[in-house]
mmCIF file of C-alpha atoms and ligand atoms in Angstrom:
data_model
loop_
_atom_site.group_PDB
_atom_site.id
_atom_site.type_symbol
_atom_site.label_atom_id
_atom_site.label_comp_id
_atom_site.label_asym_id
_atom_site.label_seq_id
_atom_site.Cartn_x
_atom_site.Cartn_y
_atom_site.Cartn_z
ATOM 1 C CA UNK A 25 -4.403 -60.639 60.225
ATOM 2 C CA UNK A 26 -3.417 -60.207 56.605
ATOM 3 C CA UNK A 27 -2.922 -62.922 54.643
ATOM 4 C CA UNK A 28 0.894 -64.562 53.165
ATOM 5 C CA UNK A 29 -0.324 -66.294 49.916
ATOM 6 C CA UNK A 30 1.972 -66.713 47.500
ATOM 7 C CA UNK A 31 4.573 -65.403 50.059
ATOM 8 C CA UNK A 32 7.696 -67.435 50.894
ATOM 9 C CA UNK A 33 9.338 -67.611 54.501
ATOM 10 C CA UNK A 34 12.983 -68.912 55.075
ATOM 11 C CA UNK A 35 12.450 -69.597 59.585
ATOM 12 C CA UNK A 36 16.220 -70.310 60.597
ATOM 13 C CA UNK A 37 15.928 -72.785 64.491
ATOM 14 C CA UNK A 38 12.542 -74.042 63.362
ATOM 15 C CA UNK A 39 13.178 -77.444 64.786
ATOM 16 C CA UNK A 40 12.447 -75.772 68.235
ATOM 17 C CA UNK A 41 10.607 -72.970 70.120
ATOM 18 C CA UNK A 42 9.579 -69.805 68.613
ATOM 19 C CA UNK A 43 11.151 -70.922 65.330
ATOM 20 C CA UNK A 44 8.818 -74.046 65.229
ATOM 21 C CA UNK A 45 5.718 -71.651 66.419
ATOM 22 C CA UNK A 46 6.651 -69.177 63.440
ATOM 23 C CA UNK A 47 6.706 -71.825 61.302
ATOM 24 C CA UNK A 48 2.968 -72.534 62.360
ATOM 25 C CA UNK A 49 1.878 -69.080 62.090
ATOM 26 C CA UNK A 50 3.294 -68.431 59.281
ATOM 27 C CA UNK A 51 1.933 -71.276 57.468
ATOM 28 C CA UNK A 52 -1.314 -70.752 58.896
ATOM 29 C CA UNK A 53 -1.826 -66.823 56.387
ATOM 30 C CA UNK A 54 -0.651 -68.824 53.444
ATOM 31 C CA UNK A 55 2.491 -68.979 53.376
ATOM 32 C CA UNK A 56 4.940 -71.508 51.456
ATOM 33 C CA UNK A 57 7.845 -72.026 53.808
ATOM 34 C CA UNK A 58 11.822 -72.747 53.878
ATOM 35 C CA UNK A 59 12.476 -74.087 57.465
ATOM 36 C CA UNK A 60 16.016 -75.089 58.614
ATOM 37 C CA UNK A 61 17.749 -76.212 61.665
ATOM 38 C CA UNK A 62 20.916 -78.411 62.449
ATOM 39 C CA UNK A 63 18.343 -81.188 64.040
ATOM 40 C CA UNK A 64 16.565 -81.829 60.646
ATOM 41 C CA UNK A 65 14.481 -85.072 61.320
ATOM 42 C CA UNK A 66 13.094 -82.429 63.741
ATOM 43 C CA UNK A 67 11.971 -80.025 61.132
ATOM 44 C CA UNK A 68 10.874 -83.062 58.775
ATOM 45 C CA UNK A 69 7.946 -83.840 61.193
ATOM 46 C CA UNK A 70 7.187 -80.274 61.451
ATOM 47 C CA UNK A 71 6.545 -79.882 58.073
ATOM 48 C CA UNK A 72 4.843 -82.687 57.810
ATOM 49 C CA UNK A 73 2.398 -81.840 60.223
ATOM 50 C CA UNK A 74 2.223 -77.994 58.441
ATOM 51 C CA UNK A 75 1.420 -79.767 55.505
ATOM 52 C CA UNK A 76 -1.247 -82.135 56.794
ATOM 53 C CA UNK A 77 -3.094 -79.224 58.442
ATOM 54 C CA UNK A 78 -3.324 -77.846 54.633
ATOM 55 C CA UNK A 79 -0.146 -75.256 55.218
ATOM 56 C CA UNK A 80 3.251 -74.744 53.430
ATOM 57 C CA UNK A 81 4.476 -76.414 51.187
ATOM 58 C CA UNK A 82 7.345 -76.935 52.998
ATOM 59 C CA UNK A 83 11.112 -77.437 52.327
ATOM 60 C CA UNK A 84 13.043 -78.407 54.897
ATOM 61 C CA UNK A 85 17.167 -78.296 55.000
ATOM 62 C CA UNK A 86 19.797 -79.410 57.366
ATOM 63 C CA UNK A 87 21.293 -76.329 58.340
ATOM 64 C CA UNK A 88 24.156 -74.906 60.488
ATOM 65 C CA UNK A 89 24.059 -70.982 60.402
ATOM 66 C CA UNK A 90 27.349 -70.863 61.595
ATOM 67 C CA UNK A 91 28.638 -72.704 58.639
ATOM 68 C CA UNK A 92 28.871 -69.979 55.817
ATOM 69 C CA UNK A 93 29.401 -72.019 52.910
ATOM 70 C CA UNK A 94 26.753 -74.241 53.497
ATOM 71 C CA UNK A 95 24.175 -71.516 53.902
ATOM 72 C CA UNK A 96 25.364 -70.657 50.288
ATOM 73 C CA UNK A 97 24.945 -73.497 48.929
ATOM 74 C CA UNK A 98 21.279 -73.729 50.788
ATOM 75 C CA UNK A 99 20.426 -70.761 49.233
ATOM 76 C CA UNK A 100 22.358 -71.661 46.432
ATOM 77 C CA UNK A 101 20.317 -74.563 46.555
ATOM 78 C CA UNK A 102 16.610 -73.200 46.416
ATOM 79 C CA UNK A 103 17.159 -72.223 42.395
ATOM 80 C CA UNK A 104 14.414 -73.783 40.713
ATOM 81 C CA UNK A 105 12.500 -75.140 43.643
ATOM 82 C CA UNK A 106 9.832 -72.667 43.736
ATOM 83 C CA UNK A 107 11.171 -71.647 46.854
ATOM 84 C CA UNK A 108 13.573 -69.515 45.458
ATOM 85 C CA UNK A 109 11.931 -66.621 46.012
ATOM 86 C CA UNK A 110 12.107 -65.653 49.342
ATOM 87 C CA UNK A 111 9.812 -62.208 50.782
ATOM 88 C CA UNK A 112 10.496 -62.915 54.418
ATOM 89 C CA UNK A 113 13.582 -63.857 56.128
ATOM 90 C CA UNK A 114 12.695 -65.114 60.203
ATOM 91 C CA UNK A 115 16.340 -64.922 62.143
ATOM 92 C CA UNK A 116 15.709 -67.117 64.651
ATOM 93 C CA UNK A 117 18.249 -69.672 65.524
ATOM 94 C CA UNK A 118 19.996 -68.449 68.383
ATOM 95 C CA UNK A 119 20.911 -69.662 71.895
ATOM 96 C CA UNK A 120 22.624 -68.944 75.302
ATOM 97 C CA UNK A 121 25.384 -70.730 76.541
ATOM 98 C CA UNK A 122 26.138 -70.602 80.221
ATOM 99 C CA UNK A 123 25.552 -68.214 82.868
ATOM 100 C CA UNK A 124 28.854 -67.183 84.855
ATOM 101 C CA UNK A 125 30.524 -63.955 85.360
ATOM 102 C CA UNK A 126 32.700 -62.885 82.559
ATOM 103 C CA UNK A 127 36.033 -63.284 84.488
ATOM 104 C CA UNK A 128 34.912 -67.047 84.642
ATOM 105 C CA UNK A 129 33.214 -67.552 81.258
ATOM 106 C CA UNK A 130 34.083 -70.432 79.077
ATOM 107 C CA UNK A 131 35.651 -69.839 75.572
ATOM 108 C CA UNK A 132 33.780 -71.863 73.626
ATOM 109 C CA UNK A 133 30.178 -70.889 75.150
ATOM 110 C CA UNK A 134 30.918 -67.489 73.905
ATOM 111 C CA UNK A 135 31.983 -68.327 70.517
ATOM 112 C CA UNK A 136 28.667 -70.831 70.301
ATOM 113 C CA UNK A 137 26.740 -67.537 71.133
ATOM 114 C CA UNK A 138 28.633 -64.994 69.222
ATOM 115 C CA UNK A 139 29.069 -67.350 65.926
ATOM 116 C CA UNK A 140 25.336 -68.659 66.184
ATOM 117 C CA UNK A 141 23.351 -65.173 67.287
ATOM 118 C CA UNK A 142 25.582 -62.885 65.296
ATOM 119 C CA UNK A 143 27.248 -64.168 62.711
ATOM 120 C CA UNK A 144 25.121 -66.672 61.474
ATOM 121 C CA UNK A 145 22.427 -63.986 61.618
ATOM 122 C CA UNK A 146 24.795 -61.930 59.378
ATOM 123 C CA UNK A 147 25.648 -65.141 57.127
ATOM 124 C CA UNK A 148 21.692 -65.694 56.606
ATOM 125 C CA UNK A 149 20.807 -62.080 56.124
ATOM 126 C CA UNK A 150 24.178 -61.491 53.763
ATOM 127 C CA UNK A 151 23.073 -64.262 51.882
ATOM 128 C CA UNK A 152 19.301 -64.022 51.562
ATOM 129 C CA UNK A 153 18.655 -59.969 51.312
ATOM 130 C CA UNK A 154 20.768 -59.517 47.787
ATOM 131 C CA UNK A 155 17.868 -61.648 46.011
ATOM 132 C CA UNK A 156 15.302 -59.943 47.809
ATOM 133 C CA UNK A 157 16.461 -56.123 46.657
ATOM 134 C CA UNK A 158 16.935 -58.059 43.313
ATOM 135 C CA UNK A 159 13.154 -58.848 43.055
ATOM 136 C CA UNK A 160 12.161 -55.719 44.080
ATOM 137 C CA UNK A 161 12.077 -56.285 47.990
ATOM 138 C CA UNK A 162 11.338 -58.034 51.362
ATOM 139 C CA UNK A 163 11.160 -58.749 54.969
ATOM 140 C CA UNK A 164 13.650 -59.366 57.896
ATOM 141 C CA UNK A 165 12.029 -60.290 61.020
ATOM 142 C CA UNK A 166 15.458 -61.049 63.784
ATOM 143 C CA UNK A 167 14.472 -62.183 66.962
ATOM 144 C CA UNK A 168 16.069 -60.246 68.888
ATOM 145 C CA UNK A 169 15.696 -60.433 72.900
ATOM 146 C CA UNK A 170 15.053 -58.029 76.116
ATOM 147 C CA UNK A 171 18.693 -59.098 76.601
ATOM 148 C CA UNK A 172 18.885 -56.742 73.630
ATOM 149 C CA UNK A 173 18.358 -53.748 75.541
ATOM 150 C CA UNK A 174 19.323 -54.832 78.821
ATOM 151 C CA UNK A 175 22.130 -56.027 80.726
ATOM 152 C CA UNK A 176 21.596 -58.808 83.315
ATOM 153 C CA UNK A 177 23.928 -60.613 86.109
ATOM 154 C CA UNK A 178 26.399 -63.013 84.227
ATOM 155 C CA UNK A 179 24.623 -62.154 81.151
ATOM 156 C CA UNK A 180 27.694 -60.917 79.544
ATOM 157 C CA UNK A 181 28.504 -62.950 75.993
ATOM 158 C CA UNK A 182 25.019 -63.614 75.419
ATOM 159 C CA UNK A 183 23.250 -59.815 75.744
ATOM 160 C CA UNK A 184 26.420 -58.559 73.946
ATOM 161 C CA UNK A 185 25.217 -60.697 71.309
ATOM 162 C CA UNK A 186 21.340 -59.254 71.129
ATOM 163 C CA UNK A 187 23.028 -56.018 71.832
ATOM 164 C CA UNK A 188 24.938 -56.615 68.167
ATOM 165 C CA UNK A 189 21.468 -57.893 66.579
ATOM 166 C CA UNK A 190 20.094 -54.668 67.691
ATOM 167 C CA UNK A 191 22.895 -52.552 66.011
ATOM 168 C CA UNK A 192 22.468 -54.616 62.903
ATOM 169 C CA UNK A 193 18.532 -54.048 62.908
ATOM 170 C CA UNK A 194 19.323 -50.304 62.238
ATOM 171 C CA UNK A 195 22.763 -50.852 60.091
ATOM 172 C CA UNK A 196 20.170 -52.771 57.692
ATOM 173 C CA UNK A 197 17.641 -50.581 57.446
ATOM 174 C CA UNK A 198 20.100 -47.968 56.628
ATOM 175 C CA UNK A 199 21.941 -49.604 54.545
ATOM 176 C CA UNK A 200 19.338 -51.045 52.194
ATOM 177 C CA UNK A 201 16.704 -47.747 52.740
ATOM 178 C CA UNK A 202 15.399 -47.255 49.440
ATOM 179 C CA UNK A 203 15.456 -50.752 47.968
ATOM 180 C CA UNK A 204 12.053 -51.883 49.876
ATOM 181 C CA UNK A 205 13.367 -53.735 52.639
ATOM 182 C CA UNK A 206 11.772 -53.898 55.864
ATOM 183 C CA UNK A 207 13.648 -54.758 59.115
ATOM 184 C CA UNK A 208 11.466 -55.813 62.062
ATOM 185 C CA UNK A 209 13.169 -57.086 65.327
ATOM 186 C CA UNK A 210 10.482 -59.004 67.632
ATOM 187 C CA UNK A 211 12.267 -58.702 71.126
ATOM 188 C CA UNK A 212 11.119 -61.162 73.756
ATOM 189 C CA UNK A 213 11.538 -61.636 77.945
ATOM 190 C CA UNK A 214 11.318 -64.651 79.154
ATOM 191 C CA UNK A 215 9.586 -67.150 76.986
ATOM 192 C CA UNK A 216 9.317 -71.088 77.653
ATOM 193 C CA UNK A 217 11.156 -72.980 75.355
ATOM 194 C CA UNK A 218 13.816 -74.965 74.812
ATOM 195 C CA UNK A 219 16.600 -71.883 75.504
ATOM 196 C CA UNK A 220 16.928 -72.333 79.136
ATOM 197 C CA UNK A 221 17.634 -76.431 78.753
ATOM 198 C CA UNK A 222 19.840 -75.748 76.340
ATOM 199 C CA UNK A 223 21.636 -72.768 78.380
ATOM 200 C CA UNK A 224 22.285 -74.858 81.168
ATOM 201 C CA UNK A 225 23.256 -77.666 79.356
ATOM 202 C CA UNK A 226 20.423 -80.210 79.532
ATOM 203 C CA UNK A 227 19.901 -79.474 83.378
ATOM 204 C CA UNK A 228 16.235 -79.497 83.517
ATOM 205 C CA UNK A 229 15.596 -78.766 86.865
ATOM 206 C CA UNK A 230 18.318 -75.574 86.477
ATOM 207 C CA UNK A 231 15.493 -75.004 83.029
ATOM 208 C CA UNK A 232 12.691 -75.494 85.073
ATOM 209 C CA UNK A 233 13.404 -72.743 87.971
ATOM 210 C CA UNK A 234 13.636 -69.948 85.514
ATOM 211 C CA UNK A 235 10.310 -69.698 85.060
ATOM 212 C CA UNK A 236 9.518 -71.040 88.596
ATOM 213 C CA UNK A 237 6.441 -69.229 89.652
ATOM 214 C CA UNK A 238 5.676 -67.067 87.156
ATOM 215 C CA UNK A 239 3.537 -67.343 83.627
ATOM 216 C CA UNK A 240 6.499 -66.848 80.850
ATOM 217 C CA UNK A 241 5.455 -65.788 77.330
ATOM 218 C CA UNK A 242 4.719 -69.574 75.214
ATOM 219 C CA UNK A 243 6.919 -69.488 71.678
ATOM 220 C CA UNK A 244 2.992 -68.929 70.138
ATOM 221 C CA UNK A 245 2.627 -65.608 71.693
ATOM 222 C CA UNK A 246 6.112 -64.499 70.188
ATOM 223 C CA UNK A 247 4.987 -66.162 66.991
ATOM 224 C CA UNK A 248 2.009 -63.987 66.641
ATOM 225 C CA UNK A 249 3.674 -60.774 67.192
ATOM 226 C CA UNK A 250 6.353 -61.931 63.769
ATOM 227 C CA UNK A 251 3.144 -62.907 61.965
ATOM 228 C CA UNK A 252 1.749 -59.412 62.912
ATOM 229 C CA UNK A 253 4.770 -57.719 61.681
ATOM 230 C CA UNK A 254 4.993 -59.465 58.300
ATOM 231 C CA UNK A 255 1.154 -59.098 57.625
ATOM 232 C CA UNK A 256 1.297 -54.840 57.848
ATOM 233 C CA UNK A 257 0.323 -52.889 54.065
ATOM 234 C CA UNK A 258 4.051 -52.891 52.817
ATOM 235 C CA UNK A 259 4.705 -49.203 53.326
ATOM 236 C CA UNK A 260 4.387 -50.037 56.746
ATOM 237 C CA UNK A 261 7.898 -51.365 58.540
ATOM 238 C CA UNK A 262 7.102 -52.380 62.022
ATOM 239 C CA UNK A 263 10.820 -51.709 63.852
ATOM 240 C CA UNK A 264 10.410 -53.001 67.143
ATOM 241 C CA UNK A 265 8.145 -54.703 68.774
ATOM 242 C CA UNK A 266 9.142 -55.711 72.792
ATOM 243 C CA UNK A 267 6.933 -58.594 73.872
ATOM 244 C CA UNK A 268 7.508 -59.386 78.114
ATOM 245 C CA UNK A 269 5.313 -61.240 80.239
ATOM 246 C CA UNK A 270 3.233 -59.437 82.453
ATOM 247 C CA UNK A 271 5.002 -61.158 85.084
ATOM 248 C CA UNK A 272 8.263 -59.499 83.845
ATOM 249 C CA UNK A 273 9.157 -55.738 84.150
ATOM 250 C CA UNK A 274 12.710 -56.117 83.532
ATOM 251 C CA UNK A 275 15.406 -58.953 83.124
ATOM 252 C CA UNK A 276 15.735 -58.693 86.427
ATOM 253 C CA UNK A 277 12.217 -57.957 87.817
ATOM 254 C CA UNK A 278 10.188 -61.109 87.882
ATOM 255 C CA UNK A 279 7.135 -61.599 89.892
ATOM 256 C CA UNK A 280 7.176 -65.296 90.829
ATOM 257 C CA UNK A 281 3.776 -66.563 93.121
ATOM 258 C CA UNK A 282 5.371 -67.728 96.378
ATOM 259 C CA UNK A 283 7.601 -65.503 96.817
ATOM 260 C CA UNK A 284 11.513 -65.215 95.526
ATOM 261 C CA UNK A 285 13.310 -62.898 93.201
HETATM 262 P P1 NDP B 5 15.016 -73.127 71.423
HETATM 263 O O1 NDP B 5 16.238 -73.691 72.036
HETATM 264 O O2 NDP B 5 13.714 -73.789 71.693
HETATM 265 O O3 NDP B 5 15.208 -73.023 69.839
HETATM 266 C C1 NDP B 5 16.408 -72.559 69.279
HETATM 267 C C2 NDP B 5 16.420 -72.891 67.809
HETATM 268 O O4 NDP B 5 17.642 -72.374 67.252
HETATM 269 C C3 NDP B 5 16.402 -74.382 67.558
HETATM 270 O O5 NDP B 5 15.526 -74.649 66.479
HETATM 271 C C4 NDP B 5 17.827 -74.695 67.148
HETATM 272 O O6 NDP B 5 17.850 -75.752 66.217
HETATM 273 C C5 NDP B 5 18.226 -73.402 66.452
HETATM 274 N N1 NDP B 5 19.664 -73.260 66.364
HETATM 275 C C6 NDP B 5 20.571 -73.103 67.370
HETATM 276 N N2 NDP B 5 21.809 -73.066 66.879
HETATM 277 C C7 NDP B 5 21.690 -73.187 65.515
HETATM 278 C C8 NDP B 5 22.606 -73.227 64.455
HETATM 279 N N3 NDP B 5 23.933 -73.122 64.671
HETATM 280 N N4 NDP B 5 22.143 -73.363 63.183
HETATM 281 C C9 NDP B 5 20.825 -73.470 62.967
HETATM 282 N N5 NDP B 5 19.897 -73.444 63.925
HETATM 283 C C10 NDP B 5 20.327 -73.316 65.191
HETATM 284 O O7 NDP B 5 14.968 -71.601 71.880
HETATM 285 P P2 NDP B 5 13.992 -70.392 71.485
HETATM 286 O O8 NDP B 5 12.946 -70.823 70.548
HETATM 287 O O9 NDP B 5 13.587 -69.752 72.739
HETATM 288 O O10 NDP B 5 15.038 -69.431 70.776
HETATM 289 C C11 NDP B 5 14.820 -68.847 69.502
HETATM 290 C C12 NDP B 5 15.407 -67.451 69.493
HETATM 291 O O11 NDP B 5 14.704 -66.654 70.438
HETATM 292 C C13 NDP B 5 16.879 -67.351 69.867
HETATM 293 O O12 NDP B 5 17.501 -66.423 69.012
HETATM 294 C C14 NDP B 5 16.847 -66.804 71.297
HETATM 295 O O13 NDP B 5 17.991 -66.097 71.604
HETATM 296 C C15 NDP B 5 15.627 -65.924 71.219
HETATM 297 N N6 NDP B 5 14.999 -65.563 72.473
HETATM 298 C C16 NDP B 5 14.545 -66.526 73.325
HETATM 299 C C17 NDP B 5 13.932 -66.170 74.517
HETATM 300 C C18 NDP B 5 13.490 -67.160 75.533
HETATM 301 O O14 NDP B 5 13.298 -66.785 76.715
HETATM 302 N N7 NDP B 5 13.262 -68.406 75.161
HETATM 303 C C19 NDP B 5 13.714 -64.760 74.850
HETATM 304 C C20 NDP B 5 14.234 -63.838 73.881
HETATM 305 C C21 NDP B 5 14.822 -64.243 72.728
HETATM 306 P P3 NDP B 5 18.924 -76.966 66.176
HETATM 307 O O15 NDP B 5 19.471 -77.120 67.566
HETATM 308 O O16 NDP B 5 18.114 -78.119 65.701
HETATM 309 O O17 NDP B 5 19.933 -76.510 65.167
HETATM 310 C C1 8X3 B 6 16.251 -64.721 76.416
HETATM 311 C C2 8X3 B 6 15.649 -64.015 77.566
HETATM 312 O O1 8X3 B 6 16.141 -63.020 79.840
HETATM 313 O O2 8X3 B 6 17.052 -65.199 79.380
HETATM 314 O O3 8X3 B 6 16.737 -63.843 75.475
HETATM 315 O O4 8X3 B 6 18.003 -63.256 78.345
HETATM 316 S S1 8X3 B 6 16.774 -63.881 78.826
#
């Protein structure tokens, strides 16, 4: 794997997950990192432990993506930091809400999903990719999902949302061809995280059965296929990569040890 010295990395949801793995990886080939999440004593310890392993330097920030004037002024924010300079943007944060049929869905899971995996994916990327054509390019990695390219039982809000990130993987590397800007999107099945806990609301044991059985991909695994992406000679843009378990040949198609669907 190539190596990120003298890179930076802005990881949006690195207080959890695949965000907090990225953060690791990243860290790991050099790289100097910006790492936000809403939960920011979260992040703090992350760093901390980034930095004690000899990675970053970090800076951490309390962040809300859905919150557009505060990711200005984060960015805003990161003049004359060093950090300023960001080559790699991670879209991470992101989240289901729920998991009922869309004649019974609940108003404000879908506008948690739709503000938090679209447009604050859009608020991030609007605000971040102007400096990056500025300075003469970079790199958006958005984690995108398998619910990205597939629909799934009471799905609904939430793959319509991965199903936008995918449309905005291409509308950015249309719209900023030319201008040295690479657009990756890392598309995961099922990987163990926080997600399902928070899908279901805290409900552990609800968390728990979705990967009953089977061996889900670990945030790590997800982490390695971003730090593959961003470590490729730069004339190389990696567009997709779609990372399932071996366990998992569709959204719905699960093999689970002891039987069930
Ligand atoms: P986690 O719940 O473990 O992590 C989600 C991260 O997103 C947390 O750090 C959380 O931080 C952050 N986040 C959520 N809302 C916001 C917000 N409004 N502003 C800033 N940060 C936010 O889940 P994963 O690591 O699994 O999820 C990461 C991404 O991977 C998501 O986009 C998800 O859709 C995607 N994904 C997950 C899969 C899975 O099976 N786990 C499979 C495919 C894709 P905080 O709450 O502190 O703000
Ligand atoms: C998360 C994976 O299958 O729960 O994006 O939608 S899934």
């Amino acid at each position: 794997m190539g190596s990120l010295a003298g890179r930076t990395a802005f990881v949006t949801g690195a207080s959890s997950g695949i965000g907090a793995a990225t953060a690791r990886a990243l860290a790991g080939a050099g790289a100097r990192l910006v790492l936000c999440a809403r939960r920011v004593e979260r992040v703090e310890e992350l760093a901390r432990a980034i930095e004690a392993d000899g990675g970053g330097p970090c800076r951490v920030l309390a962040l809300d993506v859905r919150d557009r004037d505060a990711v200005r002024a984060a960015v805003d924010g990161l003049a004359g930091t060093g950090f300023e300079a960001i080559d790699i943007l991670v879209n991470n944060a992101g989240l289901a809400a729920g998991l009922d049929p869309l004649q019974e869905g609940d108003f404000g899971n879908w506008d948690r999903m739709l503000d938090t995996n679209v447009k604050g994916l859009l608020n991030v990327t609007r605000l971040v990719v102007p400096g990056m054509i500025a300075r003469g390019g970079g790199h958006v990695v958005n984690i995108g999902s398998i619910a990205g390219r597939e629909v799934y039982p009471a799905g609904n809000v939430y793959c319509a949302s991965k199903h936008a990130v995918r449309a905005l993987n291409r509308a950015l590397r249309i719209d900023t061809l030319g201008k040295n800007i690479r657009v990756t999107s890392v598309d995961p099945g099922l990987v163990e995280t926080e997600f399902a806990l928070v899908r279901f609301d805290g409900d552990a044991d609800r968390a728990k059965a979705v990967y009953r059985g089977m061996q889900p991909l670990t945030a790590a695994d997800v982490a390695d296929a971003v730090l593959w992406a961003v470590t490729r000679p730069a004339h190389v843009n990696v567009e997709e990569i779609l990372l399932m378990p071996t366990d998992q040949a569709s959204s719905v198609h699960v093999h689970r040890r002891g039987g069930g669907a």
